[in-house]
Coordinates of C-alpha atoms and ligand atoms in Angstrom, one line a residue:
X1 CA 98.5 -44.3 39.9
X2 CA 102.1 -45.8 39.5
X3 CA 102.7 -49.2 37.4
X4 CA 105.4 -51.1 35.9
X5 CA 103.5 -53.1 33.3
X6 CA 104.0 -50.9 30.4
X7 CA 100.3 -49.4 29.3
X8 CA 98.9 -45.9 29.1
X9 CA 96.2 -45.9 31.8
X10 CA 94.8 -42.6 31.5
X11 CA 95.3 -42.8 27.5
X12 CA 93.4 -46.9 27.3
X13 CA 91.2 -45.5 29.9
X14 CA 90.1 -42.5 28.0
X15 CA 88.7 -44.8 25.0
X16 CA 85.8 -46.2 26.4
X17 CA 82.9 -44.4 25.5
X18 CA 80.3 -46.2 27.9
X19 CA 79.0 -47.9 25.5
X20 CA 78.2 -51.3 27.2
X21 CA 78.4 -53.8 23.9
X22 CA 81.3 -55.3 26.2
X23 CA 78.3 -56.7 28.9
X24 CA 76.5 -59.1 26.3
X25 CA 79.4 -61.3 25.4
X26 CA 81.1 -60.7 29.5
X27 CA 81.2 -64.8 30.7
X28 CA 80.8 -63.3 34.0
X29 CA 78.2 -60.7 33.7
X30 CA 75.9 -63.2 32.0
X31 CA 76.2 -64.7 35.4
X32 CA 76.0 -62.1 38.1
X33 CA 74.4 -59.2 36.4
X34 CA 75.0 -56.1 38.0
X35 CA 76.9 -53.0 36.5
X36 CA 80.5 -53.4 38.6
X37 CA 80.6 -57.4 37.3
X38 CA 80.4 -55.8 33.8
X39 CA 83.8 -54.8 31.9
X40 CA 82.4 -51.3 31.4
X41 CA 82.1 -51.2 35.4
X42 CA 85.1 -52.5 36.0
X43 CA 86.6 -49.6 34.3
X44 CA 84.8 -47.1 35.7
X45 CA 86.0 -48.5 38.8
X46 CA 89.4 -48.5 37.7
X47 CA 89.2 -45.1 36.3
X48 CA 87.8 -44.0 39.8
X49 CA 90.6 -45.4 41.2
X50 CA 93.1 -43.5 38.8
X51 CA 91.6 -40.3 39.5
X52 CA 91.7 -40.9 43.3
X53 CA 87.7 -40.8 43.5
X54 CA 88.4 -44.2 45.1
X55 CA 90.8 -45.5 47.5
X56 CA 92.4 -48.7 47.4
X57 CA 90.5 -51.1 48.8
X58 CA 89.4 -55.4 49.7
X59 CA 86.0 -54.7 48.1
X60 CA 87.4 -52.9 44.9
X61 CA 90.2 -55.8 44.6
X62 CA 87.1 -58.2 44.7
X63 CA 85.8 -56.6 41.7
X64 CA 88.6 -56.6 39.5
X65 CA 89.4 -60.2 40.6
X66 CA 86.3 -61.4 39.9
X67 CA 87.4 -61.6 36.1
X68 CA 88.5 -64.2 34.2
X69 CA 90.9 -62.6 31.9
X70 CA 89.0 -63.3 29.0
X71 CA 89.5 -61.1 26.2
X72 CA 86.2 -61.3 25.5
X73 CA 85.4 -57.7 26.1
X74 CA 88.6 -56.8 25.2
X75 CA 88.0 -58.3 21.7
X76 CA 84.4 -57.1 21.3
X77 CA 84.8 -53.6 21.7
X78 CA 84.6 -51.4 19.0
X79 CA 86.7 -48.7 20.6
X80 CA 89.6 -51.1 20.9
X81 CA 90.0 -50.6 24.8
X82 CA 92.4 -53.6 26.0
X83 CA 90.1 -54.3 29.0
X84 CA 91.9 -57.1 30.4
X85 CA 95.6 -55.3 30.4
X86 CA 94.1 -52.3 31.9
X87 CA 92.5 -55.0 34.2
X88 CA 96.0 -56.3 35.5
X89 CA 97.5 -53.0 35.6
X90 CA 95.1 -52.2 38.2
X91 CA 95.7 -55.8 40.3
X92 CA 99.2 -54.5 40.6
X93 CA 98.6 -51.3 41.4
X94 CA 95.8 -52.9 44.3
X95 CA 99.0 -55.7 45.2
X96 CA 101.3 -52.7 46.0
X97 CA 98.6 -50.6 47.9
X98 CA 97.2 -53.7 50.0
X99 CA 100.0 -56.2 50.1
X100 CA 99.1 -60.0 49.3
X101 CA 98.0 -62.5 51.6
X102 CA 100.8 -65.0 53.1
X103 CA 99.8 -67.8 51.1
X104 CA 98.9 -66.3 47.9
X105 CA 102.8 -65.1 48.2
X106 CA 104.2 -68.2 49.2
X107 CA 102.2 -70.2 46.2
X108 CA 103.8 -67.3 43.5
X109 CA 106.8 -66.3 44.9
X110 CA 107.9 -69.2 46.7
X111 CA 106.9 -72.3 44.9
X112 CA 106.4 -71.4 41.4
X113 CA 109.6 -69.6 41.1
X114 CA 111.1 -72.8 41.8
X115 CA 110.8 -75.3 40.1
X116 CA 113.1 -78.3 42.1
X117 CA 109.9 -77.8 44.5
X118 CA 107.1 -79.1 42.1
X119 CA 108.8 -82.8 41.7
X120 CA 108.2 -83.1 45.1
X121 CA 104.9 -81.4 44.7
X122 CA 103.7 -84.0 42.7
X123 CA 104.6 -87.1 45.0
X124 CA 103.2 -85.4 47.6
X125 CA 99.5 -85.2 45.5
X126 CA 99.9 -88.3 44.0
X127 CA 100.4 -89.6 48.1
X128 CA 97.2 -88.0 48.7
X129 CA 95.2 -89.9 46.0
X130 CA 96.8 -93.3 45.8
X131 CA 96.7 -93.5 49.9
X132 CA 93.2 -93.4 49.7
X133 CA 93.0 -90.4 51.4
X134 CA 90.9 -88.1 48.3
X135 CA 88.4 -91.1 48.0
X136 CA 87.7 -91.8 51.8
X137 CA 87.0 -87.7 51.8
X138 CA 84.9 -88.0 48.9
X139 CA 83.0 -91.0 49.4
X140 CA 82.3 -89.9 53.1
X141 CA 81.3 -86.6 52.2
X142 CA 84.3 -85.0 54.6
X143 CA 85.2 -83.4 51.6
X144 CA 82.4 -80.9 52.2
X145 CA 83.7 -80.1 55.4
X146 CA 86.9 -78.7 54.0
X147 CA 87.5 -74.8 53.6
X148 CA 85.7 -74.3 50.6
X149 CA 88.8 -73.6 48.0
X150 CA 90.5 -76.5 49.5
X151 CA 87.2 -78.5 49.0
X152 CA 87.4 -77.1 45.1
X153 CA 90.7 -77.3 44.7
X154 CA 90.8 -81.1 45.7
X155 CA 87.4 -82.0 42.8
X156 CA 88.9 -80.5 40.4
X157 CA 92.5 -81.7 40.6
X158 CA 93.1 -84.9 38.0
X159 CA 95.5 -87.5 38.7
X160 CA 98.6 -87.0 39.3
X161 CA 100.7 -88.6 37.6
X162 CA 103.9 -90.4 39.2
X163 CA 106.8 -88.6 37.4
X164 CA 106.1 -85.0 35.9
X165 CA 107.0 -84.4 32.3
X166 CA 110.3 -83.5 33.0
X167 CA 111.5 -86.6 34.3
X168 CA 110.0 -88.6 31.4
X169 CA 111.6 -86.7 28.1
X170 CA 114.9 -86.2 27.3
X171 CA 116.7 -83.0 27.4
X172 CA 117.5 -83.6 23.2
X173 CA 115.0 -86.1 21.7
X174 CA 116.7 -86.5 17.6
X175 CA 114.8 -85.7 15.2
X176 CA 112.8 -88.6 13.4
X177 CA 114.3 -88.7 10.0
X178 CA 115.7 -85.4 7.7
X179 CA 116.2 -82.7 10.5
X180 CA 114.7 -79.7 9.9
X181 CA 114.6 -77.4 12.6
X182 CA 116.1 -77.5 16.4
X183 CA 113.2 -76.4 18.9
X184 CA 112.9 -75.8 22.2
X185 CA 109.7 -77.3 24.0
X186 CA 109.4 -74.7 26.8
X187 CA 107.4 -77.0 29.0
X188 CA 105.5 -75.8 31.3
X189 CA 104.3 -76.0 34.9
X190 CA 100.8 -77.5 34.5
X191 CA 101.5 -79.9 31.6
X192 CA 104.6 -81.2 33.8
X193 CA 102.9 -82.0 36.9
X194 CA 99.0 -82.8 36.0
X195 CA 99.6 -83.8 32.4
X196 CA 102.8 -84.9 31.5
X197 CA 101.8 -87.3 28.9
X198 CA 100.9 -84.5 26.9
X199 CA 104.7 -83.2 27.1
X200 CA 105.8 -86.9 25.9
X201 CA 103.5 -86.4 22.7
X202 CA 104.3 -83.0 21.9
X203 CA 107.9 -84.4 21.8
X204 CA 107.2 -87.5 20.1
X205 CA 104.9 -85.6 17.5
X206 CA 107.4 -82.4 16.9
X207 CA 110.9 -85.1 16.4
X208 CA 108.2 -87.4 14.3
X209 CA 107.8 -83.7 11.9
X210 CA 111.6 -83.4 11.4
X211 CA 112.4 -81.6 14.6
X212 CA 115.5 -81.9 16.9
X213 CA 113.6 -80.7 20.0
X214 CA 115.3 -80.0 23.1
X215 CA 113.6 -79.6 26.4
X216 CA 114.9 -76.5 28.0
X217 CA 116.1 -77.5 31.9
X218 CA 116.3 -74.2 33.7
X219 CA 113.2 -72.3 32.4
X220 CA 111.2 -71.3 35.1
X221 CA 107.5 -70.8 35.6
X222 CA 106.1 -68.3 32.5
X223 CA 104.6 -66.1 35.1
X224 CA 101.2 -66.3 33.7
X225 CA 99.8 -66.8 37.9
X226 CA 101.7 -64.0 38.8
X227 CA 100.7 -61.6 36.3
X228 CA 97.2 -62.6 37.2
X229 CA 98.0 -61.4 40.7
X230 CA 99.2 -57.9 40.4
X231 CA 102.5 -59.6 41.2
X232 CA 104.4 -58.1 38.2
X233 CA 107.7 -57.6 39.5
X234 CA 108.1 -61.8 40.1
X235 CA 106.6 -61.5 36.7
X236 CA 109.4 -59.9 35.6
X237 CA 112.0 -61.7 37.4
X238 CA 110.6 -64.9 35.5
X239 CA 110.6 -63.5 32.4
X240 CA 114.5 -62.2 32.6
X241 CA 115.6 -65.8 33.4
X242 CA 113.4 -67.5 30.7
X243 CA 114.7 -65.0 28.2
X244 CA 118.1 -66.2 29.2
X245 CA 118.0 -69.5 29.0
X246 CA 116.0 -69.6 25.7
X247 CA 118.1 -67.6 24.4
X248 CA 121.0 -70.1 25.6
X249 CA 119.4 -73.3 24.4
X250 CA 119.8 -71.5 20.5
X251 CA 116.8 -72.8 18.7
X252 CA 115.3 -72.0 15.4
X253 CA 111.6 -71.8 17.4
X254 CA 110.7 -72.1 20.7
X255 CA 107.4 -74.1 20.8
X256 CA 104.5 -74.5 23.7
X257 CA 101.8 -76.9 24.0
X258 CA 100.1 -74.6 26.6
X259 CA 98.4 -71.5 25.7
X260 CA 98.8 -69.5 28.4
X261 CA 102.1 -70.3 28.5
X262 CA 102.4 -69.1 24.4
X263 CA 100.6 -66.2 25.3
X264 CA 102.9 -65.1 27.7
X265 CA 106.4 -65.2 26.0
X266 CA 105.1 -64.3 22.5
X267 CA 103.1 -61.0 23.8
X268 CA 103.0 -60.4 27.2
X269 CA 107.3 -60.3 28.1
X270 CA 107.3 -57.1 25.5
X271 CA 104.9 -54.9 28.1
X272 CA 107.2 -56.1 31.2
X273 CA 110.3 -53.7 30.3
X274 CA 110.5 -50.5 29.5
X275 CA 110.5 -49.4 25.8
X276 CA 114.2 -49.3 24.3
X277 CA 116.0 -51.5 27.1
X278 CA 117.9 -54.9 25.7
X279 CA 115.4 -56.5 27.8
X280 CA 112.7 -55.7 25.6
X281 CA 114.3 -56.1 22.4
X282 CA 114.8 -59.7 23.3
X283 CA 111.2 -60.0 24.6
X284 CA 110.5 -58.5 21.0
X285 CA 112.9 -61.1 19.3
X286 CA 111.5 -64.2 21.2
X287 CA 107.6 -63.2 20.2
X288 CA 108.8 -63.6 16.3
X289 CA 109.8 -67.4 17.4
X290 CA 107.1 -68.8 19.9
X291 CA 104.5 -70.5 18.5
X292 CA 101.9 -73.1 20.1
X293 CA 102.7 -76.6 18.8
X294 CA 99.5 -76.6 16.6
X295 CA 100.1 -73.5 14.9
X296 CA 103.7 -74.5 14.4
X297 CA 102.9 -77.6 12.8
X298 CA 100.1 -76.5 10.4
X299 CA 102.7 -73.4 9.6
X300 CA 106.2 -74.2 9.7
X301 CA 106.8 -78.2 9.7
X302 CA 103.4 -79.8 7.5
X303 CA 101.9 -82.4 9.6
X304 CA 103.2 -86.4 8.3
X305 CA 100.1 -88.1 8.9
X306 CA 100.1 -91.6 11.2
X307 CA 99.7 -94.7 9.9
X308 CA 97.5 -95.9 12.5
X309 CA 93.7 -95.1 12.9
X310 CA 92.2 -93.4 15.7
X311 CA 88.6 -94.1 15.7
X312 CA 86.9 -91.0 18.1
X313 CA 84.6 -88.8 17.5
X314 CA 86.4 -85.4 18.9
X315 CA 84.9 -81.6 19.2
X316 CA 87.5 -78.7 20.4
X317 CA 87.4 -76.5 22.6
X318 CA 89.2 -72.9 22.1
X319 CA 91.2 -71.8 25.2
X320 CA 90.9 -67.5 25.7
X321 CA 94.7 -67.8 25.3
X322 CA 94.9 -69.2 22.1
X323 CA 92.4 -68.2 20.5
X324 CA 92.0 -64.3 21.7
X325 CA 95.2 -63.9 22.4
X326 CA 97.2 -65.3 19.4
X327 CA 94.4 -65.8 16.8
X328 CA 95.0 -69.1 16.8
X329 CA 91.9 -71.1 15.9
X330 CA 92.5 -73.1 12.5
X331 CA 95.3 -74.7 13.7
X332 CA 94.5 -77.3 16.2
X333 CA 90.9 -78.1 14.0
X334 CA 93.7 -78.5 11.2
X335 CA 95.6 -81.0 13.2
X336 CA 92.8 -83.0 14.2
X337 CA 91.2 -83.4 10.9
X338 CA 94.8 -84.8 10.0
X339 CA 94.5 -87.4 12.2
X340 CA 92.9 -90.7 10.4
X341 CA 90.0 -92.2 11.9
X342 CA 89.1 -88.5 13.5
X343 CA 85.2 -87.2 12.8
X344 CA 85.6 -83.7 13.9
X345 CA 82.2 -82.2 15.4
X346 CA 82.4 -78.3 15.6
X347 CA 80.6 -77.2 18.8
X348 CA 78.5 -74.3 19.7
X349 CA 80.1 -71.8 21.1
X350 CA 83.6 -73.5 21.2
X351 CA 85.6 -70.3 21.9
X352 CA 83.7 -68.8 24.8
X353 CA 85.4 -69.5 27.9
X354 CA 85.2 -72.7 30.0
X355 CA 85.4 -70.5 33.5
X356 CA 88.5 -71.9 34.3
X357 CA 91.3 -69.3 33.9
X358 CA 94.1 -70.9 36.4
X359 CA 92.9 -70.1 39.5
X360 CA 90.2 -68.3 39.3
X361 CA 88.2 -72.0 39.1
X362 CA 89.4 -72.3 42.9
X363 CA 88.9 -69.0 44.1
X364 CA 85.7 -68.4 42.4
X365 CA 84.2 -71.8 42.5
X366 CA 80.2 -70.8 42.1
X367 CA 81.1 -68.3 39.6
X368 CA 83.3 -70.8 37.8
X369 CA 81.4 -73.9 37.6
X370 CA 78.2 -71.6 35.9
X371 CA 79.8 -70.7 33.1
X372 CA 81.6 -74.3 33.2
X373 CA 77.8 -75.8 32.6
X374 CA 76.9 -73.8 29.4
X375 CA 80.2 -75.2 27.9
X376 CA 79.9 -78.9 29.0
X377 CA 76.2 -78.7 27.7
X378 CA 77.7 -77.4 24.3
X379 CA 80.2 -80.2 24.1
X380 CA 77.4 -82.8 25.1
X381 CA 75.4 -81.6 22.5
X382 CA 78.1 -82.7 20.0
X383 CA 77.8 -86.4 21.3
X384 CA 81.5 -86.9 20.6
X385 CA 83.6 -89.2 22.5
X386 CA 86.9 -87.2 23.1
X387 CA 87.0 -83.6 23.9
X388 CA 90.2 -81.6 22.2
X389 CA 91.5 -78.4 23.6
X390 CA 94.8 -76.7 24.0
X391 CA 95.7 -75.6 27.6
X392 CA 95.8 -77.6 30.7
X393 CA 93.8 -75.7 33.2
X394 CA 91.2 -76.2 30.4
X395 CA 91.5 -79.7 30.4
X396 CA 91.3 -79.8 34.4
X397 CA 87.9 -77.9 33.4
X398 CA 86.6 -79.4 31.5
X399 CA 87.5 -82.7 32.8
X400 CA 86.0 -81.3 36.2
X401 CA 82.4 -80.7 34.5
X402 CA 82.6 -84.1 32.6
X403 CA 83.2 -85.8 35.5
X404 CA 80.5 -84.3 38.0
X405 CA 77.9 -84.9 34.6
X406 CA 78.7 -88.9 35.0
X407 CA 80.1 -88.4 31.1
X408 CA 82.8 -90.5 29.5
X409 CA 84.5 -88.3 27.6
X410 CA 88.0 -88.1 27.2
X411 CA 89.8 -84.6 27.5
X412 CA 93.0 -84.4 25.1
X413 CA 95.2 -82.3 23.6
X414 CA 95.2 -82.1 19.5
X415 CA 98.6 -83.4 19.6
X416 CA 98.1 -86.7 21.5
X417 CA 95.5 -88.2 18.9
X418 CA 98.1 -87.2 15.9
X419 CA 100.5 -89.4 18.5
X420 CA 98.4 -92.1 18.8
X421 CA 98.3 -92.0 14.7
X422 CA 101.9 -92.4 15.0
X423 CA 102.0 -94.9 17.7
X424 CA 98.5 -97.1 17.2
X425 CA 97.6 -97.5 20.9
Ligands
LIG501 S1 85.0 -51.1 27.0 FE1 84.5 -50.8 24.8 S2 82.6 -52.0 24.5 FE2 82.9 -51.7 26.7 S3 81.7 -49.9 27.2 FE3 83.8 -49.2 26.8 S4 83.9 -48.7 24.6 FE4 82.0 -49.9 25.0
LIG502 S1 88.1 -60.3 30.6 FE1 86.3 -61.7 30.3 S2 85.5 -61.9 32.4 FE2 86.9 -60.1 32.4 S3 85.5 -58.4 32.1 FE3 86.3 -59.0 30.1 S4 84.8 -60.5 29.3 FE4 84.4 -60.2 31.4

């Protein structure tokens, strides 16, 4: 079983000794039972496959797809077996064998490669919502009529937006007072097109804590959606052209405001290349500078507090990304307990998975919106107004299951109530 995404199959295979305490804490297997919709199944599977007791095959792809990426297991298990890794090791070994579907390979190789398209991209949405068009569908229940991942695809989307975040900060924003560091915001896809506001305040809050930050123009895509796919080679051809250009913009630290995104450059680049190549030494030396704009502020800068209150009651929700991924938990709590006028209300459960995970909302819509409804009942339970978390497709999430509970609640990211300290409004 050939791959390119560097990882000892038969060696991570070989640790798992069957001992199922990955099922109890599996988002997934809580909801379909079943032993291949378990992580120790979909190993065994996997294994099968690597031994050739199984052939490539639709029904074995829908298996491993039918994951979320979690790290849950992967976290959980005493034996240390990276689940999830092994987990996209095996979507590209399944990519290679079957091929992808035309669309699937015109979304990741066509459109998110380039990123001139998703301007355009985002008049076109917005089109669809302001004409009239999403409501009419909604309201007359046509929207049910639609394929059903189109039907998904068009409740959960927010509104777009009319300029993405790109258009709306400058390429160098000073820094606000003594500088003290020149970062690069590596801004990515989702927070540019569905949330760009949350790309103005990550600017505004990193210059307000002594920051010259410069938005880098040619980064592309982290290919996070393609790694998900088995598509590692596009993976990889991100990843090169990222490395350059960060590496040409010449910061101190390159900071993210989405997790997956943070995720990617700061661990995932280093398994892309081959072990000793220049490639992976500079995969190696951008993981010591990434950080997610939380962590970087509690860590590096301090936070300067706002002068303005921001009455809201706000609970948090951990994105997998963020907090499995990079350990990073404290740090956005930190930030939002340094906002004045914030009552922080801890959640139950706040790191277990919102069912999101990109696409897999879309593409797994029944499976998706279960584990969405244990979540939204945790963060009801907390009464607060605003809902914090870290990553967009989060936010579309849980914005999603807010919406469809008739709730109120805001979905933000930390950052944007420590702006609206700085700004009052
Ligand atoms: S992956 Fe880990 S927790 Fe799950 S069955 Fe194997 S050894 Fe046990
Ligand atoms: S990554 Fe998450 S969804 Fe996938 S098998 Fe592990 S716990 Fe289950």
């Amino acid at each position: 079983m050939e791959v390119t995404y560097q990882l000892d199959f038969a060696q991570e295979l070989k640790k798992c000794v069957r001992c199922g305490k990955c099922r109890t804490s599996c988002p997934v297997f809580h909801e379909l039972r079943g032993e291949s919709a378990s992580p120790r199944g979909r190993l065994a599977l996997v294994k099968a496959l690597q031994t050739g007791d199984l052939e490539p095959s639709e029904e074995l792809a829908d298996r491993l797809y039918t994951c979320l990426l979690c790290k849950t297991c992967a976290v959980d298990c005493p034996s240390g077996v990276i689940s999830d890794e092994i987990f996209v090791a095996a979507r590209e070994y399944l990519a290679e064998a079957l091929g992808q579907p035309l669309m699937q390979r015109a979304l990741l190789r066509g459109f998110l490669t380039r990123p001139g398209l998703h301007s355009s991209a985002s008049s076109l949405m917005r089109l669809y919502q302001k004409s009239g068009a999403a409501a009419v569908l909604d309201k007359t229940h046509l929207i049910e009529h639609l394929p059903e991942k189109a039907e998904a695809a068009a409740r959960l989307l927010p509104d777009v937006a009319g300029r993405p975040g790109r258009k709306r900060v400058r390429e160098v924003t000073p820094a606000q007072g003594e500088k003290k560091y020149r970062v690069s915001y590596f801004l990515g896809c989702a927070t540019n097109l569905l949330y760009p506001q949350v790309a103005e305040d990550t600017v505004e809050v990193l210059s307000r804590n002594g920051c010259e930050v410069v938005t880098v123009d040619d980064v592309k895509c982290c290919g996070m959606p393609h790694l998900a796919y088995g598509d590692v080679d596009t993976a990889r051809e991100l990843a090169r052209e990222n490395l350059r250009a960060l590496a040409d913009a010449g910061s101190d630290y390159v900071i993210s405001d989405c997790a997956s995104c943070s995720a990617t450059l700061g661990e995932t680049y280093q398994h892309l290349f081959d072990p000793g190549t220049p490639e992976q030494a500079r995969a190696k030396e951008l993981a010591d500078t990434v950080y997610d704009v939380s962590r970087f502020l509690v860590e590096v800068t301090g936070i300067e507090p706002g002068e303005h209150q921001v009455e809201a009651t706000v609970t948090y929700h951990d994105p997998c990304h963020l907090s499995r991924a990079q350990k990073v938990t404290e740090q956005p709590r930190e930030v939002l307990r340094a906002v004045p006028g914030v009552e922080f209300r801890e959640m139950a459960e706040a790191d277990r998975c919102c069912g999101s995970a990109g696409s897999f909302s879309v593409m797994h819509h029944d499976i998706s919106a279960k584990i969405l409804e244990r979540k939204i009942d945790n963060v009801e339970a907390t009464q607060s107004e605003v809902v914090a978390t870290s990553c967009p497709t989060c936010t579309m999430q849980l914005s999603f299951g807010l919406r469809e509970r008739g709730s109120k609640a805001d979905v933000v990211h930390p950052v944007q109530l420590l702006a609206r300290s700085y700004r009052g409004k």
